[in-house]
PDB file of C-alpha atoms and ligand atoms in Angstrom:
ATOM      1  CA  MET A 303      35.678 -22.908 -16.595  1.00 93.00           C
ATOM      2  CA  GLN A 304      35.612 -23.152 -12.509  1.00 91.00           C
ATOM      3  CA  THR A 305      33.205 -24.132  -9.506  1.00 93.00           C
ATOM      4  CA  ILE A 306      32.010 -20.892  -8.799  1.00 93.00           C
ATOM      5  CA  PRO A 307      34.576 -19.433  -6.227  1.00 89.00           C
ATOM      6  CA  GLY A 308      33.401 -18.224  -2.735  1.00 86.00           C
ATOM      7  CA  SER A 309      35.250 -15.050  -3.941  1.00 84.00           C
ATOM      8  CA  SER A 310      31.915 -14.214  -6.649  1.00 87.00           C
ATOM      9  CA  LEU A 311      29.383 -15.257  -4.055  1.00 86.00           C
ATOM     10  CA  VAL A 312      27.984 -13.590  -0.805  1.00 78.00           C
ATOM     11  CA  PRO A 313      26.169 -15.385   1.332  1.00 75.00           C
ATOM     12  CA  TYR A 314      22.022 -15.048   1.362  1.00 68.00           C
ATOM     13  CA  THR A 315      21.391 -13.109   5.085  1.00 61.00           C
ATOM     14  CA  PRO A 316      17.749 -12.559   5.632  1.00 58.00           C
ATOM     15  CA  PRO A 317      16.712  -8.334   6.783  1.00 56.00           C
ATOM     16  CA  VAL A 318      16.775  -8.068  10.595  1.00 70.00           C
ATOM     17  CA  CYS A 319      13.604  -5.557  10.939  1.00 79.00           C
ATOM     18  CA  GLU A 320      13.665  -4.404  14.990  1.00 82.00           C
ATOM     19  CA  GLY A 321      10.992  -1.725  15.678  1.00 86.00           C
ATOM     20  CA  THR A 322      12.666   1.583  16.700  1.00 86.00           C
ATOM     21  CA  GLY A 323       9.961   2.829  19.452  1.00 88.00           C
ATOM     22  CA  GLY A 324       7.310   4.967  17.004  1.00 93.00           C
ATOM     23  CA  ILE A 325       5.417   6.007  14.235  1.00 96.00           C
ATOM     24  CA  ALA A 326       5.784   9.641  12.377  1.00 96.00           C
ATOM     25  CA  TYR A 327       3.055  11.955  12.910  1.00 96.00           C
ATOM     26  CA  GLU A 328       2.097  14.550  10.618  1.00 96.00           C
ATOM     27  CA  PHE A 329      -0.492  16.997  10.827  1.00 95.00           C
ATOM     28  CA  TRP A 330      -1.901  19.750   8.490  1.00 95.00           C
ATOM     29  CA  ALA A 331      -4.203  22.600   9.842  1.00 95.00           C
ATOM     30  CA  GLY A 332      -7.265  24.090   8.140  1.00 93.00           C
ATOM     31  CA  ALA A 333      -8.409  21.829   5.737  1.00 93.00           C
ATOM     32  CA  SER A 334     -10.016  23.057   2.860  1.00 91.00           C
ATOM     33  CA  PRO A 335     -13.794  22.562   2.868  1.00 90.00           C
ATOM     34  CA  ARG A 336     -13.735  21.152  -0.071  1.00 93.00           C
ATOM     35  CA  ALA A 337     -11.080  18.392   0.471  1.00 94.00           C
ATOM     36  CA  VAL A 338     -13.492  15.971   2.511  1.00 94.00           C
ATOM     37  CA  GLU A 339     -11.919  12.517   1.630  1.00 95.00           C
ATOM     38  CA  VAL A 340      -9.066  11.443   3.295  1.00 95.00           C
ATOM     39  CA  ASP A 341      -7.147  10.681  -0.091  1.00 94.00           C
ATOM     40  CA  GLN A 342      -7.974  14.706  -0.382  1.00 96.00           C
ATOM     41  CA  LEU A 343      -4.758  15.237   2.492  1.00 96.00           C
ATOM     42  CA  PRO A 344      -2.742  17.852   0.903  1.00 95.00           C
ATOM     43  CA  ALA A 345       0.025  15.862   1.037  1.00 93.00           C
ATOM     44  CA  GLY A 346       2.398  18.602  -1.860  1.00 93.00           C
ATOM     45  CA  THR A 347       2.174  21.214   0.932  1.00 93.00           C
ATOM     46  CA  ALA A 348       4.434  20.842   4.454  1.00 94.00           C
ATOM     47  CA  PRO A 349       2.869  19.403   7.653  1.00 93.00           C
ATOM     48  CA  THR A 350       1.644  22.306   9.652  1.00 93.00           C
ATOM     49  CA  SER A 351       3.663  19.953  12.214  1.00 92.00           C
ATOM     50  CA  THR A 352       5.482  16.819  12.782  1.00 93.00           C
ATOM     51  CA  SER A 353       6.548  14.648  15.365  1.00 93.00           C
ATOM     52  CA  THR A 354       6.689  11.049  16.280  1.00 94.00           C
ATOM     53  CA  LEU A 355       4.731   8.907  18.284  1.00 95.00           C
ATOM     54  CA  SER A 356       5.199   5.921  20.875  1.00 94.00           C
ATOM     55  CA  SER A 357       2.275   4.000  19.592  1.00 96.00           C
ATOM     56  CA  PHE A 358      -0.534   3.707  16.663  1.00 98.00           C
ATOM     57  CA  SER A 359      -2.763   6.187  18.143  1.00 97.00           C
ATOM     58  CA  ALA A 360      -2.688   9.813  17.339  1.00 97.00           C
ATOM     59  CA  PRO A 361      -3.192  12.598  19.666  1.00 95.00           C
ATOM     60  CA  ALA A 362      -7.083  12.935  20.551  1.00 95.00           C
ATOM     61  CA  ASN A 363      -9.174  16.442  20.355  1.00 95.00           C
ATOM     62  CA  VAL A 364      -6.484  18.613  19.337  1.00 93.00           C
ATOM     63  CA  ALA A 365      -8.099  20.686  16.794  1.00 94.00           C
ATOM     64  CA  GLU A 366     -11.219  21.035  14.492  1.00 94.00           C
ATOM     65  CA  ASN A 367     -10.908  20.887  10.586  1.00 96.00           C
ATOM     66  CA  TYR A 368      -7.679  19.256  10.094  1.00 96.00           C
ATOM     67  CA  PHE A 369      -5.809  16.537   8.181  1.00 97.00           C
ATOM     68  CA  ALA A 370      -3.221  13.919   9.887  1.00 97.00           C
ATOM     69  CA  ARG A 371      -1.295  10.981   8.531  1.00 98.00           C
ATOM     70  CA  LEU A 372       0.592   8.389  10.602  1.00 98.00           C
ATOM     71  CA  ARG A 373       3.342   6.524   8.160  1.00 97.00           C
ATOM     72  CA  GLY A 374       5.956   4.171   9.221  1.00 96.00           C
ATOM     73  CA  TYR A 375       7.470   0.454   9.005  1.00 96.00           C
ATOM     74  CA  LEU A 376       6.228  -2.514  10.519  1.00 96.00           C
ATOM     75  CA  CYS A 377       8.220  -4.920  12.410  1.00 94.00           C
ATOM     76  CA  VAL A 378       6.302  -7.918  13.154  1.00 93.00           C
ATOM     77  CA  PRO A 379       7.556  -9.942  16.921  1.00 90.00           C
ATOM     78  CA  MET A 380       6.347 -13.405  15.031  1.00 91.00           C
ATOM     79  CA  SER A 381       5.392 -14.589  11.471  1.00 91.00           C
ATOM     80  CA  GLY A 382       1.844 -15.063  10.708  1.00 94.00           C
ATOM     81  CA  MET A 383      -2.002 -13.751  10.103  1.00 96.00           C
ATOM     82  CA  TYR A 384      -2.794 -10.488  11.357  1.00 97.00           C
ATOM     83  CA  ARG A 385      -5.685  -8.891  11.497  1.00 98.00           C
ATOM     84  CA  PHE A 386      -5.367  -4.790  11.464  1.00 98.00           C
ATOM     85  CA  HIS A 387      -8.398  -2.437  13.055  1.00 98.00           C
ATOM     86  CA  LEU A 388      -9.117   0.910  13.258  1.00 98.00           C
ATOM     87  CA  SER A 389     -11.111   3.554  14.898  1.00 98.00           C
ATOM     88  CA  ALA A 390     -11.017   6.921  13.953  1.00 98.00           C
ATOM     89  CA  ASP A 391     -13.565   9.814  14.146  1.00 97.00           C
ATOM     90  CA  ASP A 392     -14.272  11.490  11.559  1.00 96.00           C
ATOM     91  CA  ARG A 393     -13.074   9.559   8.451  1.00 98.00           C
ATOM     92  CA  ALA A 394      -9.857   7.487   8.108  1.00 98.00           C
ATOM     93  CA  GLU A 395      -8.287   5.110   6.028  1.00 98.00           C
ATOM     94  CA  LEU A 396      -5.349   2.585   6.740  1.00 98.00           C
ATOM     95  CA  GLN A 397      -3.105   1.193   4.113  1.00 98.00           C
ATOM     96  CA  LEU A 398      -0.105  -1.738   4.164  1.00 98.00           C
ATOM     97  CA  SER A 399       2.355  -2.086   1.436  1.00 97.00           C
ATOM     98  CA  THR A 400       3.140  -5.716   0.777  1.00 96.00           C
ATOM     99  CA  ASP A 401       7.130  -4.631   1.270  1.00 93.00           C
ATOM    100  CA  GLU A 402       8.922  -1.723   2.615  1.00 91.00           C
ATOM    101  CA  SER A 403       7.765   0.535  -0.490  1.00 93.00           C
ATOM    102  CA  PRO A 404       5.076   2.843  -0.137  1.00 95.00           C
ATOM    103  CA  ALA A 405       4.279   2.516  -3.706  1.00 95.00           C
ATOM    104  CA  ASN A 406       2.722  -1.015  -3.095  1.00 96.00           C
ATOM    105  CA  LYS A 407       0.555  -0.125  -0.339  1.00 97.00           C
ATOM    106  CA  ARG A 408      -3.332  -1.004  -0.915  1.00 97.00           C
ATOM    107  CA  ARG A 409      -6.246   0.120   1.840  1.00 98.00           C
ATOM    108  CA  ILE A 410      -6.870  -2.589   4.150  1.00 98.00           C
ATOM    109  CA  ALA A 411      -9.454  -0.685   6.398  1.00 98.00           C
ATOM    110  CA  TYR A 412     -11.047   2.392   6.513  1.00 98.00           C
ATOM    111  CA  GLN A 413     -14.126   4.028   8.151  1.00 97.00           C
ATOM    112  CA  ARG A 414     -16.592   7.485   6.604  1.00 97.00           C
ATOM    113  CA  LEU A 415     -18.309   7.875  10.089  1.00 97.00           C
ATOM    114  CA  ALA A 416     -16.845   8.225  13.226  1.00 97.00           C
ATOM    115  CA  THR A 417     -16.585   6.031  16.175  1.00 97.00           C
ATOM    116  CA  ALA A 418     -15.556   6.406  19.983  1.00 97.00           C
ATOM    117  CA  PRO A 419     -12.178   5.760  21.097  1.00 96.00           C
ATOM    118  CA  GLY A 420     -11.277   2.159  20.777  1.00 94.00           C
ATOM    119  CA  GLU A 421     -14.619   1.491  19.160  1.00 97.00           C
ATOM    120  CA  TYR A 422     -13.269  -1.070  16.352  1.00 97.00           C
ATOM    121  CA  GLY A 423     -16.824  -3.093  15.210  1.00 96.00           C
ATOM    122  CA  ALA A 424     -18.888  -0.526  14.707  1.00 97.00           C
ATOM    123  CA  PHE A 425     -18.523  -0.861  10.749  1.00 97.00           C
ATOM    124  CA  PRO A 426     -17.407  -3.669   9.174  1.00 97.00           C
ATOM    125  CA  THR A 427     -14.657  -1.945   7.069  1.00 98.00           C
ATOM    126  CA  GLN A 428     -12.881  -0.743  10.525  1.00 98.00           C
ATOM    127  CA  GLN A 429     -11.384  -4.752  10.242  1.00 98.00           C
ATOM    128  CA  SER A 430      -9.065  -5.941   7.523  1.00 97.00           C
ATOM    129  CA  GLU A 431      -9.117  -9.621   6.031  1.00 97.00           C
ATOM    130  CA  LEU A 432      -6.424 -11.665   7.480  1.00 97.00           C
ATOM    131  CA  ILE A 433      -3.110 -10.556   6.179  1.00 96.00           C
ATOM    132  CA  TYR A 434       0.209 -12.627   6.421  1.00 96.00           C
ATOM    133  CA  LEU A 435       3.031 -10.960   7.501  1.00 95.00           C
ATOM    134  CA  GLU A 436       6.698 -12.723   8.040  1.00 93.00           C
ATOM    135  CA  ALA A 437       9.217 -11.577  11.112  1.00 90.00           C
ATOM    136  CA  GLY A 438      12.206  -9.690   9.829  1.00 88.00           C
ATOM    137  CA  ARG A 439      10.482  -8.103   6.768  1.00 91.00           C
ATOM    138  CA  ARG A 440       9.654  -4.684   6.901  1.00 92.00           C
ATOM    139  CA  TYR A 441       6.354  -3.243   5.844  1.00 96.00           C
ATOM    140  CA  TYR A 442       5.408   0.135   4.726  1.00 96.00           C
ATOM    141  CA  ILE A 443       2.180   1.389   6.650  1.00 98.00           C
ATOM    142  CA  GLU A 444       0.155   4.562   6.567  1.00 98.00           C
ATOM    143  CA  ALA A 445      -3.267   5.920   8.062  1.00 98.00           C
ATOM    144  CA  THR A 446      -4.752   9.193   7.458  1.00 98.00           C
ATOM    145  CA  LEU A 447      -7.501  10.921   9.067  1.00 98.00           C
ATOM    146  CA  ARG A 448      -9.712  13.668   8.236  1.00 98.00           C
ATOM    147  CA  GLU A 449     -10.914  15.643  11.166  1.00 97.00           C
ATOM    148  CA  PHE A 450     -14.248  18.099  10.485  1.00 96.00           C
ATOM    149  CA  GLU A 451     -15.192  18.914  14.038  1.00 95.00           C
ATOM    150  CA  PHE A 452     -15.997  18.121  17.877  1.00 95.00           C
ATOM    151  CA  ARG A 453     -13.870  15.262  18.584  1.00 96.00           C
ATOM    152  CA  ASP A 454     -10.890  13.542  16.831  1.00 96.00           C
ATOM    153  CA  HIS A 455      -8.866  10.325  17.330  1.00 98.00           C
ATOM    154  CA  LEU A 456      -7.548   7.763  15.735  1.00 98.00           C
ATOM    155  CA  THR A 457      -6.067   4.490  16.723  1.00 98.00           C
ATOM    156  CA  VAL A 458      -4.793   1.366  14.782  1.00 98.00           C
ATOM    157  CA  ALA A 459      -4.842  -2.112  16.781  1.00 98.00           C
ATOM    158  CA  TRP A 460      -3.976  -5.838  15.477  1.00 98.00           C
ATOM    159  CA  THR A 461      -4.818  -9.355  16.370  1.00 97.00           C
ATOM    160  CA  MET A 462      -1.639 -11.269  16.472  1.00 96.00           C
ATOM    161  CA  PRO A 463      -1.350 -14.764  15.398  1.00 94.00           C
ATOM    162  CA  ASP A 464      -1.388 -15.968  19.338  1.00 94.00           C
ATOM    163  CA  GLY A 465      -5.052 -13.647  19.476  1.00 96.00           C
ATOM    164  CA  THR A 466      -3.390 -11.207  21.314  1.00 95.00           C
ATOM    165  CA  MET A 467      -5.390  -7.815  20.345  1.00 97.00           C
ATOM    166  CA  GLN A 468      -3.286  -4.913  21.170  1.00 96.00           C
ATOM    167  CA  THR A 469      -2.462  -0.662  20.119  1.00 97.00           C
ATOM    168  CA  ILE A 470       0.408  -1.557  17.569  1.00 97.00           C
ATOM    169  CA  PRO A 471       2.833  -0.753  20.122  1.00 95.00           C
ATOM    170  CA  GLY A 472       5.877   1.298  19.009  1.00 94.00           C
ATOM    171  CA  SER A 473       8.298  -1.846  19.911  1.00 92.00           C
ATOM    172  CA  SER A 474       7.395  -3.224  16.502  1.00 95.00           C
ATOM    173  CA  LEU A 475       7.427  -0.100  14.801  1.00 95.00           C
ATOM    174  CA  VAL A 476       9.911   2.321  12.927  1.00 94.00           C
ATOM    175  CA  PRO A 477       9.172   6.016  12.043  1.00 94.00           C
ATOM    176  CA  TYR A 478       9.030   7.085   8.218  1.00 93.00           C
ATOM    177  CA  THR A 479      11.941   8.439   6.725  1.00 81.00           C
ATOM    178  CA  SER A 480      11.910   9.378   2.899  1.00 69.00           C
ATOM    179  CA  GLY A 481      14.625   7.600   0.871  1.00 52.00           C
ATOM    180  CA  SER A 482      17.091   5.922   3.426  1.00 42.00           C
ATOM    181  CA  MET A 483      14.947   2.864   3.898  1.00 40.00           C
ATOM    182  CA  ALA A 484      14.350   2.267   0.939  1.00 39.00           C
ATOM    183  CA  ALA A 485      17.850   2.385  -0.374  1.00 37.00           C
ATOM    184  CA  THR A 486      18.061  -1.371   1.648  1.00 41.00           C
ATOM    185  CA  GLY A 487      15.517  -2.848  -0.566  1.00 37.00           C
ATOM    186  CA  THR A 488      13.100  -5.662   0.180  1.00 36.00           C
ATOM    187  CA  GLY A 489      15.442  -8.139   1.863  1.00 34.00           C
ATOM    188  CA  VAL A 490      17.340 -10.229  -0.380  1.00 33.00           C
ATOM    189  CA  LYS A 491      19.995  -8.259  -0.897  1.00 33.00           C
ATOM    190  CA  ALA A 492      23.024  -8.908   1.354  1.00 35.00           C
ATOM    191  CA  VAL A 493      23.978  -5.764   3.425  1.00 37.00           C
ATOM    192  CA  ALA A 494      27.364  -4.718   1.723  1.00 37.00           C
ATOM    193  CA  PRO A 495      30.304  -4.418   4.777  1.00 39.00           C
ATOM    194  CA  GLU A 496      30.729  -0.629   5.356  1.00 43.00           C
ATOM    195  CA  ALA A 497      34.954   0.047   4.514  1.00 60.00           C
ATOM    196  CA  THR A 498      35.168   1.033   8.330  1.00 78.00           C
ATOM    197  CA  LEU A 499      34.148  -3.344   9.390  1.00 79.00           C
ATOM    198  CA  GLY A 500      37.339  -4.991   8.381  1.00 80.00           C
ATOM    199  CA  ALA A 501      37.052  -8.934   8.493  1.00 83.00           C
ATOM    200  CA  PHE A 502      33.724 -10.405   9.830  1.00 84.00           C
ATOM    201  CA  THR A 503      33.376 -14.397  10.323  1.00 87.00           C
ATOM    202  CA  ALA A 504      31.717 -16.883  12.117  1.00 90.00           C
ATOM    203  CA  SER A 505      33.171 -20.491  13.078  1.00 91.00           C
ATOM    204  CA  PRO A 506      31.912 -22.866  12.818  1.00 91.00           C
ATOM    205  CA  ASN A 507      29.167 -22.139  10.679  1.00 87.00           C
ATOM    206  CA  PRO A 508      26.774 -24.214  10.572  1.00 88.00           C
ATOM    207  CA  PHE A 509      27.201 -24.782  14.383  1.00 92.00           C
ATOM    208  CA  GLN A 510      26.343 -26.953  17.178  1.00 93.00           C
ATOM    209  CA  ASP A 511      26.539 -25.439  20.293  1.00 92.00           C
ATOM    210  CA  LYS A 512      29.015 -22.383  20.221  1.00 94.00           C
ATOM    211  CA  ALA A 513      30.361 -20.140  17.081  1.00 94.00           C
ATOM    212  CA  LYS A 514      33.032 -17.720  17.258  1.00 94.00           C
ATOM    213  CA  ILE A 515      32.326 -14.602  16.205  1.00 93.00           C
ATOM    214  CA  SER A 516      35.819 -12.569  14.733  1.00 91.00           C
ATOM    215  CA  PHE A 517      35.712  -9.138  13.672  1.00 89.00           C
ATOM    216  CA  SER A 518      38.205  -6.546  12.887  1.00 88.00           C
ATOM    217  CA  VAL A 519      37.738  -2.483  12.267  1.00 87.00           C
ATOM    218  CA  ALA A 520      39.616  -0.367   9.471  1.00 84.00           C
ATOM    219  CA  THR A 521      38.871   2.698  11.739  1.00 85.00           C
ATOM    220  CA  SER A 522      38.736   3.593  15.714  1.00 87.00           C
ATOM    221  CA  GLU A 523      34.907   3.102  16.096  1.00 87.00           C
ATOM    222  CA  ASP A 524      32.075   2.030  18.595  1.00 89.00           C
ATOM    223  CA  VAL A 525      31.136  -1.465  18.018  1.00 92.00           C
ATOM    224  CA  ARG A 526      27.862  -3.322  19.128  1.00 91.00           C
ATOM    225  CA  LEU A 527      27.790  -7.102  18.196  1.00 93.00           C
ATOM    226  CA  GLU A 528      24.473  -8.827  18.925  1.00 91.00           C
ATOM    227  CA  VAL A 529      23.141 -11.803  18.156  1.00 91.00           C
ATOM    228  CA  TYR A 530      19.002 -12.226  17.445  1.00 85.00           C
ATOM    229  CA  ASN A 531      16.670 -14.667  16.421  1.00 82.00           C
ATOM    230  CA  LEU A 532      14.343 -14.792  13.632  1.00 76.00           C
ATOM    231  CA  GLN A 533      11.549 -12.888  15.467  1.00 72.00           C
ATOM    232  CA  GLY A 534      13.921  -9.846  15.764  1.00 72.00           C
ATOM    233  CA  LYS A 535      14.643 -10.915  19.453  1.00 79.00           C
ATOM    234  CA  LEU A 536      17.617 -10.057  21.415  1.00 86.00           C
ATOM    235  CA  MET A 537      19.434 -13.083  22.574  1.00 90.00           C
ATOM    236  CA  GLN A 538      23.142 -12.103  23.119  1.00 92.00           C
ATOM    237  CA  THR A 539      24.858  -8.890  23.623  1.00 93.00           C
ATOM    238  CA  LEU A 540      28.383 -10.326  22.798  1.00 94.00           C
ATOM    239  CA  TYR A 541      30.571  -7.040  22.702  1.00 94.00           C
ATOM    240  CA  THR A 542      30.089  -3.327  23.101  1.00 93.00           C
ATOM    241  CA  GLY A 543      32.532  -0.676  23.208  1.00 93.00           C
ATOM    242  CA  LYS A 544      35.479   0.740  21.071  1.00 93.00           C
ATOM    243  CA  ALA A 545      37.662  -1.158  18.498  1.00 91.00           C
ATOM    244  CA  GLU A 546      40.615  -0.373  17.135  1.00 89.00           C
ATOM    245  CA  PRO A 547      42.261  -0.919  14.136  1.00 86.00           C
ATOM    246  CA  GLY A 548      45.090  -3.338  13.913  1.00 83.00           C
ATOM    247  CA  LYS A 549      43.220  -6.084  16.515  1.00 87.00           C
ATOM    248  CA  ALA A 550      41.493  -8.753  15.579  1.00 88.00           C
ATOM    249  CA  TYR A 551      38.369  -9.072  18.198  1.00 91.00           C
ATOM    250  CA  GLU A 552      36.868 -12.402  18.827  1.00 93.00           C
ATOM    251  CA  TYR A 553      34.042 -13.632  20.818  1.00 94.00           C
ATOM    252  CA  GLU A 554      31.809 -16.959  21.421  1.00 94.00           C
ATOM    253  CA  PHE A 555      28.023 -17.549  20.574  1.00 94.00           C
ATOM    254  CA  ASP A 556      27.073 -20.182  23.304  1.00 94.00           C
ATOM    255  CA  GLY A 557      23.596 -21.423  21.595  1.00 94.00           C
ATOM    256  CA  SER A 558      23.696 -24.192  23.935  1.00 93.00           C
ATOM    257  CA  LYS A 559      20.307 -23.327  25.587  1.00 92.00           C
ATOM    258  CA  TYR A 560      18.520 -22.269  22.085  1.00 93.00           C
ATOM    259  CA  VAL A 561      16.499 -24.209  19.785  1.00 92.00           C
ATOM    260  CA  ASN A 562      17.784 -25.173  16.086  1.00 90.00           C
ATOM    261  CA  GLY A 563      17.894 -22.449  13.350  1.00 87.00           C
ATOM    262  CA  VAL A 564      18.808 -19.812  12.013  1.00 84.00           C
ATOM    263  CA  TYR A 565      20.379 -16.661  14.519  1.00 87.00           C
ATOM    264  CA  ILE A 566      21.460 -13.372  12.840  1.00 83.00           C
ATOM    265  CA  CYS A 567      24.840 -11.871  14.020  1.00 86.00           C
ATOM    266  CA  ARG A 568      24.254  -8.266  13.457  1.00 86.00           C
ATOM    267  CA  ILE A 569      27.594  -5.912  14.225  1.00 86.00           C
ATOM    268  CA  THR A 570      27.381  -2.084  14.074  1.00 85.00           C
ATOM    269  CA  VAL A 571      30.387  -0.080  13.391  1.00 85.00           C
ATOM    270  CA  GLY A 572      30.263   3.234  14.015  1.00 80.00           C
ATOM    271  CA  GLY A 573      26.605   3.338  13.180  1.00 75.00           C
ATOM    272  CA  LYS A 574      26.604   1.397  10.012  1.00 76.00           C
ATOM    273  CA  THR A 575      25.092  -2.600  10.670  1.00 71.00           C
ATOM    274  CA  THR A 576      26.322  -5.889   8.729  1.00 77.00           C
ATOM    275  CA  VAL A 577      24.624  -8.857   9.516  1.00 76.00           C
ATOM    276  CA  LYS A 578      25.465 -12.256   9.137  1.00 81.00           C
ATOM    277  CA  ARG A 579      23.372 -15.519   9.454  1.00 82.00           C
ATOM    278  CA  LEU A 580      24.156 -18.195  11.897  1.00 87.00           C
ATOM    279  CA  LEU A 581      22.518 -21.404  11.424  1.00 87.00           C
ATOM    280  CA  LEU A 582      22.825 -23.592  14.830  1.00 91.00           C
ATOM    281  CA  ALA A 583      21.904 -26.785  13.954  1.00 89.00           C
ATOM    282  CA  ARG A 584      23.087 -30.179  16.129  1.00 89.00           C
TER     283      ARG A 584
HETATM  284 CA1   CA B1952     -15.077  14.771  15.048  1.00 79.58          CA
END
């Protein structure tokens, strides 16, 4: 019997969710005349074309008689209540997951008749209920469109907790990729250090004003060392550049101008990211 030793524990680290600037767009030309509902989108066949959009707004007036799908992950800039707004021509549906798994998506808004671009108030179903979303977590989001003829468009906007209403910007979106995202889980799992990263420590932690961040690498790699707040905002870049094995690198995070709370120290070594939670407590 013993006190559980540190060697058997990994500190909890909240996930860091950061938009990478876009959402995946898939386009299926030549929809079957029998497939008139958005849930008849031919997901089992390869799209005619795919691309990445820089905000949650599909290209308008591109073709007749087609299906399109916009898929990605939402990273909200602040925790709070969000309302989503859909505007599309002709039929469209918006689904949001309770986490980053597409399996947990549910419909939050839809329309069966076209509206003008940017018209969000024609049907009550174009708006979602208020939904609580947490900064730092990643939510799967998907919009589907069935265009019949003439005009076609689709845009998703949100009203943020501070009242701002805007088309969801790329800075809050990560394009959908199958598999790789799911591997990171829903957030309670700590990100395991990669083999290329050697030591990675912060002391003191909790800290009062300044914390020393030290790391070493096992192989020669490009390294980026940054500190974010819990809303995903970059606070300081401590180091970017090459790191060589056999050397100890030490940098100081100066939190003297910041409010008490949790900050996320991220180190990216050779493209692999590991995070550490820093607690500023004066
Ligand atoms: Ca149309």
